CSV table of C-alpha atoms and ligand atoms in Angstrom, one decimal:
chain,number,residue,atom,x,y,z
V,1,ILE,CA,69.8,146.1,68.8
V,2,THR,CA,70.7,149.6,67.9
V,3,LEU,CA,68.9,151.1,64.9
V,4,GLY,CA,70.4,153.5,62.5
V,5,ASN,CA,69.6,155.7,59.5
V,6,GLY,CA,71.5,153.1,57.4
V,7,SER,CA,74.3,151.1,59.0
V,8,ASN,CA,76.5,154.0,58.1
V,9,ASP,CA,74.7,155.9,60.9
V,10,VAL,CA,75.4,153.0,63.3
V,11,LEU,CA,79.1,153.0,62.4
V,12,GLU,CA,79.2,156.8,63.2
V,13,LEU,CA,77.4,156.2,66.4
V,14,ILE,CA,80.0,153.7,67.4
V,15,ALA,CA,82.8,156.0,66.6
V,16,ARG,CA,81.2,158.9,68.5
V,17,ALA,CA,80.4,156.8,71.5
V,18,PHE,CA,83.8,155.3,71.9
V,19,LEU,CA,86.6,157.2,70.2
V,20,THR,CA,88.6,160.2,71.3
V,21,CYS,CA,91.6,161.8,69.6
V,22,SER,CA,94.1,159.8,71.7
V,23,ASP,CA,92.7,156.4,70.4
V,24,GLU,CA,93.9,154.2,67.6
V,25,VAL,CA,91.5,152.6,65.1
V,26,ILE,CA,92.6,149.6,63.0
V,27,PHE,CA,91.2,148.7,59.6
V,28,SER,CA,92.4,147.1,56.5
V,29,GLU,CA,93.8,148.7,53.3
V,30,TYR,CA,91.0,148.7,50.7
V,31,ALA,CA,88.4,148.5,53.5
V,32,PHE,CA,85.1,150.3,53.2
V,33,ALA,CA,85.9,154.0,53.1
V,34,VAL,CA,83.5,155.0,55.9
V,35,TYR,CA,85.9,153.5,58.6
V,36,SER,CA,88.6,156.0,57.6
V,37,ILE,CA,86.2,158.9,57.2
V,38,ILE,CA,84.6,158.6,60.7
V,39,THR,CA,88.0,157.9,62.3
V,40,GLN,CA,89.3,161.2,60.8
V,41,ALA,CA,86.2,163.0,61.7
V,42,ILE,CA,86.7,162.2,65.4
V,43,GLY,CA,90.5,163.0,65.1
V,44,ALA,CA,91.5,159.5,66.2
V,45,LYS,CA,94.5,157.8,64.7
V,46,ALA,CA,93.9,155.5,61.8
V,47,ILE,CA,96.1,152.4,61.6
V,48,GLU,CA,95.6,151.0,58.1
V,49,VAL,CA,97.0,147.5,57.8
V,50,PRO,CA,98.2,146.3,54.3
V,51,ALA,CA,95.8,143.9,52.6
V,52,LYS,CA,96.6,140.4,51.7
V,53,ASN,CA,95.3,139.3,48.2
V,54,TRP,CA,93.0,142.3,48.5
V,55,GLY,CA,91.4,141.0,51.7
V,56,HIS,CA,91.9,141.6,55.4
V,57,ASP,CA,95.2,140.3,56.8
V,58,LEU,CA,93.7,139.3,60.1
V,59,SER,CA,96.9,138.2,61.7
V,60,ALA,CA,98.7,141.4,60.7
V,61,MET,CA,95.7,143.4,62.0
V,62,SER,CA,95.9,141.5,65.3
V,63,ASP,CA,99.7,142.3,65.5
V,64,ALA,CA,98.9,146.0,65.0
V,65,ILE,CA,97.0,146.2,68.3
V,66,THR,CA,98.7,148.5,70.9
V,67,SER,CA,97.6,149.8,74.3
V,68,LYS,CA,96.0,152.7,72.4
V,69,THR,CA,93.8,150.6,70.2
V,70,LYS,CA,90.2,151.2,71.0
V,71,LEU,CA,88.3,150.0,67.9
V,72,ILE,CA,88.8,147.6,65.0
V,73,PHE,CA,86.7,147.6,61.9
V,74,LEU,CA,86.2,144.4,59.9
V,75,ALA,CA,84.1,144.1,56.8
V,76,ASN,CA,82.9,140.7,55.8
V,77,PRO,CA,82.5,140.6,52.9
V,78,ASN,CA,84.4,143.8,52.2
V,79,ASN,CA,83.3,146.6,49.8
V,80,PRO,CA,84.8,147.4,47.3
V,81,THR,CA,87.0,144.2,47.0
V,82,GLY,CA,84.3,141.6,47.7
V,83,THR,CA,86.7,139.5,49.7
V,84,ALA,CA,85.6,137.5,52.8
V,85,PHE,CA,87.3,135.6,55.6
V,86,ASP,CA,86.0,132.3,57.0
V,87,SER,CA,84.7,131.4,60.5
V,88,SER,CA,87.9,129.9,61.8
V,89,ALA,CA,89.9,133.0,60.8
V,90,LEU,CA,87.4,135.2,62.6
V,91,LEU,CA,87.4,133.1,65.7
V,92,ARG,CA,91.2,133.0,65.8
V,93,PHE,CA,91.2,136.8,65.4
V,94,MET,CA,88.6,137.4,68.1
V,95,ASP,CA,90.5,135.3,70.5
V,96,SER,CA,93.6,137.4,69.9
V,97,VAL,CA,91.9,140.7,70.6
V,98,PRO,CA,92.0,142.0,74.2
V,99,CYS,CA,88.5,142.2,75.7
V,100,ASP,CA,88.7,146.0,76.1
V,101,VAL,CA,89.2,146.5,72.4
V,102,LEU,CA,86.0,146.7,70.4
V,103,VAL,CA,85.6,144.9,67.2
V,104,VAL,CA,83.0,146.0,64.7
V,105,LEU,CA,82.1,143.3,62.3
V,106,ASP,CA,80.3,144.9,59.3
V,107,GLU,CA,78.1,142.3,57.7
V,108,ALA,CA,76.4,144.6,55.1
V,109,TYR,CA,76.6,141.8,52.5
V,110,GLY,CA,76.2,138.9,55.0
V,111,GLU,CA,72.9,137.8,53.6
V,112,TYR,CA,74.5,136.9,50.3
V,113,ILE,CA,76.8,134.3,51.7
V,114,LYS,CA,75.1,130.9,52.0
V,115,ASP,CA,78.3,129.0,52.7
V,116,ASP,CA,78.6,127.4,56.2
V,117,ALA,CA,82.3,128.0,56.2
V,118,PHE,CA,81.7,131.8,56.5
V,119,PRO,CA,80.8,133.3,59.8
V,120,ASP,CA,77.5,134.5,61.1
V,121,GLY,CA,78.9,137.2,63.5
V,122,LEU,CA,75.9,136.8,65.8
V,123,SER,CA,77.2,133.3,66.8
V,124,LEU,CA,80.2,135.0,68.5
V,125,LEU,CA,78.3,137.6,70.5
V,126,LYS,CA,77.7,135.3,73.5
V,127,THR,CA,81.4,134.5,73.9
V,128,HIS,CA,82.9,137.9,72.8
V,129,SER,CA,81.2,140.8,74.6
V,130,ASN,CA,83.5,143.3,72.8
V,131,LEU,CA,82.0,142.4,69.4
V,132,ILE,CA,79.5,144.6,67.6
V,133,VAL,CA,77.8,143.2,64.4
V,134,THR,CA,76.3,145.6,62.0
V,135,ARG,CA,73.9,144.8,59.2
V,136,THR,CA,71.7,146.7,56.8
V,137,PHE,CA,68.5,146.6,54.7
V,138,SER,CA,70.3,148.5,51.9
V,139,LYS,CA,71.9,145.5,50.1
V,140,ALA,CA,70.2,142.1,49.9
V,141,TRP,CA,66.8,143.6,51.0
V,142,GLY,CA,67.0,146.3,48.4
V,143,LEU,CA,65.9,149.1,50.6
V,144,ALA,CA,69.0,151.4,50.4
V,145,SER,CA,66.9,154.6,49.9
V,146,MET,CA,64.8,153.8,53.0
V,147,ARG,CA,67.9,154.0,55.2
V,148,VAL,CA,67.7,151.4,57.9
V,149,GLY,CA,70.6,149.5,59.4
V,150,TYR,CA,71.4,148.1,62.8
V,151,ALA,CA,74.0,146.9,65.3
V,152,ILE,CA,73.7,143.9,67.4
V,153,SER,CA,75.8,143.9,70.5
V,154,SER,CA,75.8,143.3,74.3
V,155,PRO,CA,73.2,145.4,76.2
V,156,THR,CA,76.0,147.4,77.7
V,157,ILE,CA,77.3,148.5,74.4
V,158,ALA,CA,73.8,149.1,73.0
V,159,ASP,CA,73.1,151.3,76.1
V,160,LEU,CA,76.1,153.4,75.4
V,161,LEU,CA,75.2,153.8,71.7
V,162,ASN,CA,71.7,154.7,72.6
V,163,ARG,CA,73.0,157.6,74.7
V,164,VAL,CA,74.5,159.3,71.6
V,165,ARG,CA,71.8,158.3,69.2
V,166,GLN,CA,69.3,161.0,68.1
V,167,PRO,CA,65.9,159.9,69.4
V,168,PHE,CA,64.3,159.8,66.0
V,169,ASN,CA,67.2,158.8,63.8
V,170,VAL,CA,65.1,156.2,61.8
V,171,ASN,CA,61.9,157.5,60.3
V,172,SER,CA,58.6,155.6,60.7
V,173,PHE,CA,58.3,154.8,56.9
V,174,ALA,CA,61.7,153.2,56.9
V,175,LEU,CA,60.9,151.2,60.1
V,176,THR,CA,57.6,149.9,58.5
V,177,ALA,CA,59.4,149.0,55.3
V,178,ALA,CA,62.1,147.1,57.2
V,179,ALA,CA,59.7,145.3,59.5
V,180,THR,CA,57.6,144.2,56.5
V,181,ALA,CA,60.7,143.1,54.6
V,182,LEU,CA,61.8,140.9,57.5
V,183,SER,CA,58.8,138.6,56.9
V,184,ASP,CA,59.4,138.4,53.2
V,185,ASP,CA,61.8,135.4,53.0
V,186,GLU,CA,60.9,134.8,49.4
V,187,TYR,CA,62.1,138.2,48.4
V,188,LEU,CA,65.4,137.7,50.2
V,189,GLN,CA,65.9,134.3,48.5
V,190,ARG,CA,65.2,135.7,45.1
V,191,SER,CA,67.6,138.6,45.7
V,192,VAL,CA,70.3,136.2,46.7
V,193,ASP,CA,69.6,133.9,43.7
V,194,VAL,CA,69.5,136.8,41.2
V,195,ASN,CA,72.8,138.1,42.6
V,196,GLN,CA,74.6,134.7,42.4
V,197,LYS,CA,73.4,134.2,38.8
V,198,GLY,CA,74.5,137.8,38.0
V,199,LEU,CA,77.9,137.3,39.6
V,200,ASP,CA,78.5,134.2,37.5
V,201,GLN,CA,77.4,136.0,34.4
V,202,ILE,CA,79.6,139.1,34.9
V,203,GLU,CA,82.6,137.1,36.0
V,204,LYS,CA,82.3,134.9,32.9
V,205,GLY,CA,81.9,138.0,30.7
V,206,LEU,CA,84.9,139.7,32.2
V,207,THR,CA,86.9,136.5,31.6
V,208,GLU,CA,85.8,136.5,28.0
V,209,LEU,CA,87.0,140.1,27.7
V,210,ASP,CA,90.4,138.9,29.2
V,211,LEU,CA,90.0,141.2,32.2
V,212,ASP,CA,91.1,140.1,35.7
V,213,PHE,CA,88.6,140.5,38.6
V,214,ILE,CA,88.7,140.0,42.3
V,215,PRO,CA,86.3,137.0,43.0
V,216,SER,CA,83.4,138.5,44.9
V,217,LYS,CA,81.2,137.4,47.8
V,218,GLY,CA,79.1,140.6,47.6
V,219,ASN,CA,76.6,142.1,45.1
V,220,PHE,CA,79.3,143.7,42.9
V,221,VAL,CA,82.6,142.8,41.1
V,222,THR,CA,85.8,144.8,41.1
V,223,PHE,CA,87.7,144.3,37.9
V,224,ASN,CA,91.0,145.5,36.3
V,225,VAL,CA,90.5,147.7,33.3
V,226,TYR,CA,93.6,146.4,31.4
V,227,PRO,CA,93.0,143.3,29.3
V,228,GLY,CA,95.7,140.6,28.9
V,229,ASP,CA,99.2,141.4,29.8
V,230,LYS,CA,99.3,144.1,32.5
V,231,ASN,CA,102.9,145.0,31.4
V,232,ASP,CA,101.7,146.4,28.1
V,233,SER,CA,101.7,150.2,28.0
V,234,PHE,CA,98.1,151.3,28.2
V,235,THR,CA,97.3,155.0,27.7
V,236,TYR,CA,94.1,155.1,29.6
V,237,THR,CA,93.1,154.8,33.3
V,238,GLY,CA,90.1,153.4,35.2
V,239,LEU,CA,88.6,156.9,35.3
V,240,ASP,CA,88.7,157.0,31.5
V,241,VAL,CA,86.8,153.7,31.2
V,242,TYR,CA,84.3,155.0,33.9
V,243,GLN,CA,83.7,158.2,31.8
V,244,LYS,CA,83.2,156.3,28.6
V,245,LEU,CA,80.8,153.9,30.2
V,246,LEU,CA,78.9,156.8,31.6
V,247,GLU,CA,78.5,158.1,28.0
V,248,GLU,CA,77.1,154.7,27.1
V,249,GLY,CA,74.6,155.1,29.9
V,250,VAL,CA,76.3,152.6,32.3
V,251,ILE,CA,77.3,153.8,35.8
V,252,VAL,CA,80.1,151.9,37.6
V,253,ARG,CA,82.2,153.0,40.5
V,254,PRO,CA,85.7,154.4,40.0
V,255,LEU,CA,88.1,153.3,42.8
V,256,VAL,CA,90.7,156.1,42.7
V,257,ASN,CA,89.8,157.0,46.3
V,258,TYR,CA,90.7,153.5,47.3
V,259,LYS,CA,94.1,153.8,45.6
V,260,MET,CA,92.9,151.3,43.0
V,261,PRO,CA,93.0,153.5,39.9
V,262,ASP,CA,93.3,150.5,37.6
V,263,TYR,CA,90.0,149.0,38.9
V,264,LEU,CA,86.3,149.7,38.6
V,265,ARG,CA,83.5,148.2,40.7
V,266,VAL,CA,80.3,147.1,38.9
V,267,SER,CA,77.1,146.3,40.8
V,268,ILE,CA,75.2,143.1,39.9
V,269,GLY,CA,71.9,143.8,38.1
V,270,LEU,CA,69.3,141.8,36.3
V,271,ALA,CA,70.6,139.5,33.5
V,272,SER,CA,69.7,142.1,30.8
V,273,GLU,CA,71.5,144.9,32.7
V,274,ASN,CA,74.6,142.8,33.2
V,275,GLN,CA,74.6,142.0,29.5
V,276,ARG,CA,74.2,145.6,28.7
V,277,PHE,CA,77.2,146.5,30.9
V,278,LEU,CA,79.4,143.8,29.3
V,279,LYS,CA,78.5,144.9,25.8
V,280,SER,CA,79.2,148.6,26.6
V,281,LEU,CA,82.5,147.6,28.3
V,282,ASP,CA,83.5,145.7,25.2
V,283,VAL,CA,82.6,148.7,23.0
V,284,VAL,CA,84.5,151.2,25.2
V,285,LEU,CA,87.6,149.0,25.5
V,286,LYS,CA,87.8,148.5,21.7
V,287,VAL,CA,88.0,152.3,21.4
V,288,LEU,CA,90.5,152.8,24.2
V,289,VAL,CA,93.0,149.8,23.9
J,1,LIG,C1,76.8,149.8,51.9
J,1,LIG,C2,77.6,149.5,53.1
J,1,LIG,C3,77.4,149.9,54.4
J,1,LIG,C4,76.3,150.9,54.8
J,1,LIG,O1,75.2,150.9,54.0
J,1,LIG,P1,73.9,151.7,54.6
J,1,LIG,O2,73.1,151.9,53.4
J,1,LIG,O3,74.3,152.9,55.4
J,1,LIG,O4,73.3,150.7,55.6
J,1,LIG,C5,78.2,149.5,55.4
J,1,LIG,N1,79.3,148.8,55.2
J,1,LIG,C6,79.6,148.3,54.0
J,1,LIG,C7,80.8,147.5,53.8
J,1,LIG,C8,78.8,148.7,52.9
J,1,LIG,O5,79.1,148.3,51.6
């Protein structure tokens, strides 16, 4: 286990421990932005593989491996699309990756998935020593501001990560909070239940507003800001909707940086907050459309 100041820190440790500017790094289009940022920061070459139905195209990612590939980032579920791949797809992928290529399986939202068809990355660690699973207390555990994440890997990889890790990268308050959280199964269950109800509520509300969304396995939904027929000529962008929602007191995430200017990502909240978002969105779209 390698601890980090959030799993973001762990992802950076992995990049710093293993990448040089002559290496290639593979990740999917629309994948979590940190993969591209840390790859650029090292000066390694990013190979972005086109997404399939907004999700990772694992066979295309496997085909993109060359003798220069050092690291592959997978997010399951992915942020900001909420897409996920199943256990058999992951196993097929892992079996296709040469053992000297590292695979980082980012399970930041893993706790939200209760479906047996979806992989628990840890189950592959014994058979695939090139796998690093990362997780966090920031999402289902609700401790984002505490900053605790971790990687689980072979001892050999953990040893290498430990050599570039700052000795006190996770503060003692955060460690206490995380250790306490781990014994609070009831909180985790409630968090997952509230999220599932909220997902259903928001997806139903978006459907009623005639807005398309990407079905999500995370704690957010990414939706298209144009109701009905996308071929109509709309005079506003996702950023405009974001701005107007802000004026209504609702903060969502614009996705221009992900080259998804027609989409916004909304986090799942409590029922009343979800309702408030849907109401504000209705008001804003009535003005804009
Ligand atoms: C939020 C997130 C992380 C990192 O979160 P931390 O707060 O740094 O633990 C990593 N990967 C994905 C896909 C995320 O959405």
